[in-house]
mmCIF file of C-alpha atoms and ligand atoms in Angstrom:
data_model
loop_
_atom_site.group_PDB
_atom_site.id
_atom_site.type_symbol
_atom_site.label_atom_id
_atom_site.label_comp_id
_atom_site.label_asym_id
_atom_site.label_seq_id
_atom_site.Cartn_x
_atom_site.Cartn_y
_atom_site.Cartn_z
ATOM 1 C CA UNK A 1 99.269 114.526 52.407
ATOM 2 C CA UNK A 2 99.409 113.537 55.856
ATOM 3 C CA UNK A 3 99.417 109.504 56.435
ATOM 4 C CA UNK A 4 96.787 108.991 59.497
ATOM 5 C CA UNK A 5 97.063 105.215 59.795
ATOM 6 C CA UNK A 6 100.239 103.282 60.487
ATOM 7 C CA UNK A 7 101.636 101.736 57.843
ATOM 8 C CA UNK A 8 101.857 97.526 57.305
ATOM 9 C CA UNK A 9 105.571 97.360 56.426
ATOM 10 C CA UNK A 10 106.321 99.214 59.397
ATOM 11 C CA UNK A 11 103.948 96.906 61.360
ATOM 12 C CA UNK A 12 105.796 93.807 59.558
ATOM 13 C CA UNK A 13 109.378 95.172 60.717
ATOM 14 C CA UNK A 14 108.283 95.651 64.247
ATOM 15 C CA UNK A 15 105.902 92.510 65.098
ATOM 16 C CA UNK A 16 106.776 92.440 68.808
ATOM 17 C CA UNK A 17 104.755 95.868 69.082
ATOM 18 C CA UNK A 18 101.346 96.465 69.978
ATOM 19 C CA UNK A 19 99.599 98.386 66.791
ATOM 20 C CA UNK A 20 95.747 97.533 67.570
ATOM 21 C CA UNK A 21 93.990 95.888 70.239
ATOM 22 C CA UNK A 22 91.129 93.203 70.111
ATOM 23 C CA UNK A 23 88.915 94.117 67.247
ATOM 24 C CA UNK A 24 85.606 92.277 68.478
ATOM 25 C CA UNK A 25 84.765 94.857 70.938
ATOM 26 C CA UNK A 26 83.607 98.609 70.498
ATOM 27 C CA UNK A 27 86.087 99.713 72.521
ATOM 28 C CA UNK A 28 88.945 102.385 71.896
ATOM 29 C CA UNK A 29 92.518 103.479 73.518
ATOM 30 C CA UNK A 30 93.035 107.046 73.338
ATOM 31 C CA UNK A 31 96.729 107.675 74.158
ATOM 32 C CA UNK A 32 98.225 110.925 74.972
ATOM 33 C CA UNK A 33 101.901 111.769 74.615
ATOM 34 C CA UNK A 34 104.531 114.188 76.118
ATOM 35 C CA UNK A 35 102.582 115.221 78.924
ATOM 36 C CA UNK A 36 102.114 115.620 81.678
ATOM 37 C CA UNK A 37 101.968 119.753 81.541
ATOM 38 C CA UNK A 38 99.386 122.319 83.165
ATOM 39 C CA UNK A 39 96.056 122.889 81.208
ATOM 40 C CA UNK A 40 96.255 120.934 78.401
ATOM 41 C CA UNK A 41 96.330 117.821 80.312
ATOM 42 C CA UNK A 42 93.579 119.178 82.995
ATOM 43 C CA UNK A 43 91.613 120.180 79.696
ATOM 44 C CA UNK A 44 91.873 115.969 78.279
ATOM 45 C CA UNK A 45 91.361 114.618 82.364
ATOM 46 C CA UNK A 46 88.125 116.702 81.835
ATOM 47 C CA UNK A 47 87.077 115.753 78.842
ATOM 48 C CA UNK A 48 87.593 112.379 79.941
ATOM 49 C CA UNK A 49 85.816 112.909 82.921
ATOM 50 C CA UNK A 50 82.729 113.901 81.139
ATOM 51 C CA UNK A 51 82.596 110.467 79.041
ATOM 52 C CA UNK A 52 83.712 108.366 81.789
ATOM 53 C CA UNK A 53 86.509 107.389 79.604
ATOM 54 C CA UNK A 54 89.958 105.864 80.663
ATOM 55 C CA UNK A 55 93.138 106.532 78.301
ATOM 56 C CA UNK A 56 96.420 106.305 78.551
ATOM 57 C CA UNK A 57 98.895 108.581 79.200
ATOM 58 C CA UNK A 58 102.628 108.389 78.084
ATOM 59 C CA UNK A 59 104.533 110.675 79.955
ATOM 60 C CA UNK A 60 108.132 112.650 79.610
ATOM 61 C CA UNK A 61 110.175 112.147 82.726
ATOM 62 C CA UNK A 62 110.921 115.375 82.985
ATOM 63 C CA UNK A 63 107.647 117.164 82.683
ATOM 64 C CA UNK A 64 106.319 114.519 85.545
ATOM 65 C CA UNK A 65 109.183 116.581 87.627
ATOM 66 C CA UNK A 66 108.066 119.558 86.396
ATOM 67 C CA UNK A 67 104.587 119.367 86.647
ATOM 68 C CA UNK A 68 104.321 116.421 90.081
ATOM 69 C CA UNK A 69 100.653 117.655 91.192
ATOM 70 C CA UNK A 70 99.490 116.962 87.682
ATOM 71 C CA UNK A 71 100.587 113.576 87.346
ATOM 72 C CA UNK A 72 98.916 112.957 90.534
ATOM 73 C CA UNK A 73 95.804 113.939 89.009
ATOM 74 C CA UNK A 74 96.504 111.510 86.341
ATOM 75 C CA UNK A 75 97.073 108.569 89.181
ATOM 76 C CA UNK A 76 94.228 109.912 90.921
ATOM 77 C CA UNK A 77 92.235 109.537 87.809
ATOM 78 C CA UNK A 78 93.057 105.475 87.444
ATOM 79 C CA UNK A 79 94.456 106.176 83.749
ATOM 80 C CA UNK A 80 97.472 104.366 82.736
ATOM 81 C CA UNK A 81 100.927 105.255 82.831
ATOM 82 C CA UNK A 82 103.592 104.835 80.396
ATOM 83 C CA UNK A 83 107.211 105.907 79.987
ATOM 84 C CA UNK A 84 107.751 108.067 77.001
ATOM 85 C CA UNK A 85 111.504 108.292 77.681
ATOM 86 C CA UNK A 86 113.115 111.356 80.290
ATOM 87 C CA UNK A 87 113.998 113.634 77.502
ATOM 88 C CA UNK A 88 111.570 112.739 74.972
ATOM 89 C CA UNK A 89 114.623 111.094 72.848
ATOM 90 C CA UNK A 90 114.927 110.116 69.282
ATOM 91 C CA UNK A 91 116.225 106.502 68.573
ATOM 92 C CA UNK A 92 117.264 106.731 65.706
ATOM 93 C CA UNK A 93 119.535 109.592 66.607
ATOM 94 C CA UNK A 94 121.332 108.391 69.224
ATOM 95 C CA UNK A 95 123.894 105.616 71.053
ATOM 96 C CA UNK A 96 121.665 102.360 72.292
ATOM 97 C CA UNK A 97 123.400 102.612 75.273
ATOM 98 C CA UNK A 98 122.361 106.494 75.983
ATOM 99 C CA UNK A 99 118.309 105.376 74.710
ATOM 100 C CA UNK A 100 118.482 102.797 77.309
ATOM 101 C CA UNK A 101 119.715 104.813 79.972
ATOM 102 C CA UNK A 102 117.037 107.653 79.273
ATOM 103 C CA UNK A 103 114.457 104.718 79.401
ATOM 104 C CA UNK A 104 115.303 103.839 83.039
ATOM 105 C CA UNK A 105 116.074 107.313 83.929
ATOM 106 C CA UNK A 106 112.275 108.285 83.268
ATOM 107 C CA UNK A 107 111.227 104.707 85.056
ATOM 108 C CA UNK A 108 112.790 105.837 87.846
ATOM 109 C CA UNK A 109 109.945 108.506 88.629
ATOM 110 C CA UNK A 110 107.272 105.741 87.227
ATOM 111 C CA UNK A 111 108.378 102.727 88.416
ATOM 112 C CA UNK A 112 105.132 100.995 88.649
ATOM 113 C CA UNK A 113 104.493 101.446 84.827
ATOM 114 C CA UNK A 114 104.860 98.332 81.893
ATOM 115 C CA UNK A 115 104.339 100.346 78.987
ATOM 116 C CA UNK A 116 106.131 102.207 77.019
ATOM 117 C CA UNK A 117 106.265 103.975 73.600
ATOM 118 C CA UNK A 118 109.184 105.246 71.809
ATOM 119 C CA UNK A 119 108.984 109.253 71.175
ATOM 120 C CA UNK A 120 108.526 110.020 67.401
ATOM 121 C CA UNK A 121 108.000 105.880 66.871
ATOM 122 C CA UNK A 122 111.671 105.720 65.998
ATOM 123 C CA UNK A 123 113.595 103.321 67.923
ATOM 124 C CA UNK A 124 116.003 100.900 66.528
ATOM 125 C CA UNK A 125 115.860 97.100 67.168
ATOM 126 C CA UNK A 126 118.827 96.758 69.600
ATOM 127 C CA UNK A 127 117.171 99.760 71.301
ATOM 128 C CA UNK A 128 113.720 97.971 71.664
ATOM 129 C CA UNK A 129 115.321 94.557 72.947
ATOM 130 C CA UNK A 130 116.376 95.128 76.174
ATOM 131 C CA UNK A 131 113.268 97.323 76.886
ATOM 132 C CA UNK A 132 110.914 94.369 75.657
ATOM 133 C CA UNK A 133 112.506 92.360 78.811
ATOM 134 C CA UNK A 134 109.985 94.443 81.003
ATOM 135 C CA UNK A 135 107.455 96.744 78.790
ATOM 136 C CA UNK A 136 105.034 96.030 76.302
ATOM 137 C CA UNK A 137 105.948 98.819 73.089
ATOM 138 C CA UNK A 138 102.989 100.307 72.311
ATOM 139 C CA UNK A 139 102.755 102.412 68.583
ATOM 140 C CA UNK A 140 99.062 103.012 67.409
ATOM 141 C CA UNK A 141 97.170 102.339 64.345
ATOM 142 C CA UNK A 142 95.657 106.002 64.117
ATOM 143 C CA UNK A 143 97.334 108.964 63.883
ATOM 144 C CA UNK A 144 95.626 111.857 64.695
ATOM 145 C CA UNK A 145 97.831 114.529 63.699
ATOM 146 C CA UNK A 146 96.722 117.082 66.555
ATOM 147 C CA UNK A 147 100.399 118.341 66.474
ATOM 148 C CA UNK A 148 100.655 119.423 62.991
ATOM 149 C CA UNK A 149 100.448 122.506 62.315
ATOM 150 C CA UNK A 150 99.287 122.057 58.665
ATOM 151 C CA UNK A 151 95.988 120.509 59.519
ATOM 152 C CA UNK A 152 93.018 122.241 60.582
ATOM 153 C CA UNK A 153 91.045 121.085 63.388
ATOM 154 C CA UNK A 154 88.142 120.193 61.169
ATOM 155 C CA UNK A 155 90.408 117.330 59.399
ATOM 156 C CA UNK A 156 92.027 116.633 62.713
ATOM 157 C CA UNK A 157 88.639 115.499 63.883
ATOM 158 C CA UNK A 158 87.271 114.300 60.686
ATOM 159 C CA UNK A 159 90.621 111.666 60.001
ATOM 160 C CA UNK A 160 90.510 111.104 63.429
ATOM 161 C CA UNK A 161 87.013 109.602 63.178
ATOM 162 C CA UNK A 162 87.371 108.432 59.961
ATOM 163 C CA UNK A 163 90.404 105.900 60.615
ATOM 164 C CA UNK A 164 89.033 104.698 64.263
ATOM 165 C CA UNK A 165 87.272 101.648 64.142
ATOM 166 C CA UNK A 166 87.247 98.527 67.169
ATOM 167 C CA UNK A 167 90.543 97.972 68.963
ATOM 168 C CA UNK A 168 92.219 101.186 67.629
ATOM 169 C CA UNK A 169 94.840 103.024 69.263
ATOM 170 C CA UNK A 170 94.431 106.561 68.627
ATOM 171 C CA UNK A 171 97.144 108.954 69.492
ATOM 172 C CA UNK A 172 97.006 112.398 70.422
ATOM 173 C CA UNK A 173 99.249 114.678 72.396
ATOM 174 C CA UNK A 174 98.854 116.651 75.602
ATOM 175 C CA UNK A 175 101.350 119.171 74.504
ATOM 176 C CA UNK A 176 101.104 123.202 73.624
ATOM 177 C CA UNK A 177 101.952 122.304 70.129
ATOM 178 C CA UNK A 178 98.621 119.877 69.324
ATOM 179 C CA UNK A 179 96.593 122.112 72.108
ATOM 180 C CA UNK A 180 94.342 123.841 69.474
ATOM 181 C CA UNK A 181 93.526 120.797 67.435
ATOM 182 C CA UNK A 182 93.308 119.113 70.602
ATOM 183 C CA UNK A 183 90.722 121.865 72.301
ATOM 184 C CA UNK A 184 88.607 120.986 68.888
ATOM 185 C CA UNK A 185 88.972 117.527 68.592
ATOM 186 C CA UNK A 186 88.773 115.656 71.317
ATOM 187 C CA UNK A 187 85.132 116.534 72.959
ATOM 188 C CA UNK A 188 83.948 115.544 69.374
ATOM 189 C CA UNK A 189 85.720 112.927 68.847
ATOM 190 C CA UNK A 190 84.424 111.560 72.326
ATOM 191 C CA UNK A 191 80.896 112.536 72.003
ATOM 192 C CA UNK A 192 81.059 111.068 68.261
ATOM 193 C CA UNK A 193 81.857 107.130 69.991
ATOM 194 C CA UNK A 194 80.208 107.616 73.168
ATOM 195 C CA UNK A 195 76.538 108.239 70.913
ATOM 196 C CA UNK A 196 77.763 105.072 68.623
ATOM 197 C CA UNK A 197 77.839 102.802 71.386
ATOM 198 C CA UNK A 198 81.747 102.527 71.913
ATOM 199 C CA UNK A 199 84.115 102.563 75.270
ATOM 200 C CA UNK A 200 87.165 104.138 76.217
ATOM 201 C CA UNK A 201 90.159 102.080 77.878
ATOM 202 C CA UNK A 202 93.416 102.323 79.060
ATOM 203 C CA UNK A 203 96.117 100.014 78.025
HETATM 204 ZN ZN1 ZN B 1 106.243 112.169 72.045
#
């Protein structure tokens, strides 16, 4: 079975972390990770588009390289930017020392950004410390599962929906691996809040 909502003991071990925003507002924070790359992050600016929606995106330092003209459509846009690491690194696999220098590595081509959110939500503590000097960590409280492969895109969606309530943070992925849950879920999943009254904002 695949878990859609963060769970508590993970929330208890990592306080300092932003799980959920205010609940006493109908408003939602889409996130999008491992981006930016060509046509499946034009397909979410469009989607977004249509709903007037803001979201945030957290980006891989090397596919902003990659792919410059569609990160400017991102800045162009007025979403949010956050750093995702350069080479999309595990934490938990690797030196602190190496994490932190990947961190600043992928700051160096957003230097403006104050958020950022540890690839694969692995990162140890001494990992997260010196980062928490000048980012907020952001995780999420829904998980839409867009990127595996063993869900169809009707549970995608209905989990998706399911799970979000006010304040969530819902992540999906701009990535070629969650692209056809995305293509399915996300103008439904927008269209589903927009009609019950709720907002989309960026961190
Ligand atoms: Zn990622």
């Amino acid at each position: 079975m695949f878990i859609h909502k963060t769970n508590f003991l993970m929330r208890a071990f990592y306080p300092d972390f932003i799980w959920k925003m205010s609940e006493n507002q109908k408003v939602i924070y889409l996130t999008f990770d491992d981006g930016p790359i060509p046509e499946v992050t034009e397909f979410v600016l469009e989607q977004l588009d249509i709903y007037q929606a803001k979201a945030t995106f957290f980006c891989i330092g090397e596919n902003i390289v990659k792919n410059p003209q569609i990160f400017d459509q991102l800045l162009k846009a007025e979403h949010s930017i956050g750093n995702h690491t350069y080479n999309h690194v595990r934490g938990w696999d690797v030196e602190d020392n190496f994490y932190v220098e990947n961190f600043k590595k992928c700051q160096g081509v957003i230097p403006d950004s104050t958020l950022f959110r540890p690839p694969y939500g692995r990162i140890k503590k001494n990992q997260a410390k010196p980062i928490l000097e000048t980012h907020k960590i952001v995780m999420w409280d829904v998980l839409s599962g867009d990127y595996s492969l063993d869900i169809s895109p009707e549970n995608v969606l209905k989990k998706s929906i399911q799970h979000t309530e006010n304040g969530s943070i819902v992540l999906f992925h701009d990535s070629k691996k969650a692209e056809k849950n995305l293509r399915f879920t996300l103008p439904k999943f927008l269209k589903h809040f927009t009609e019950n009254g709720y907002q989309f904002a960026q961190l």
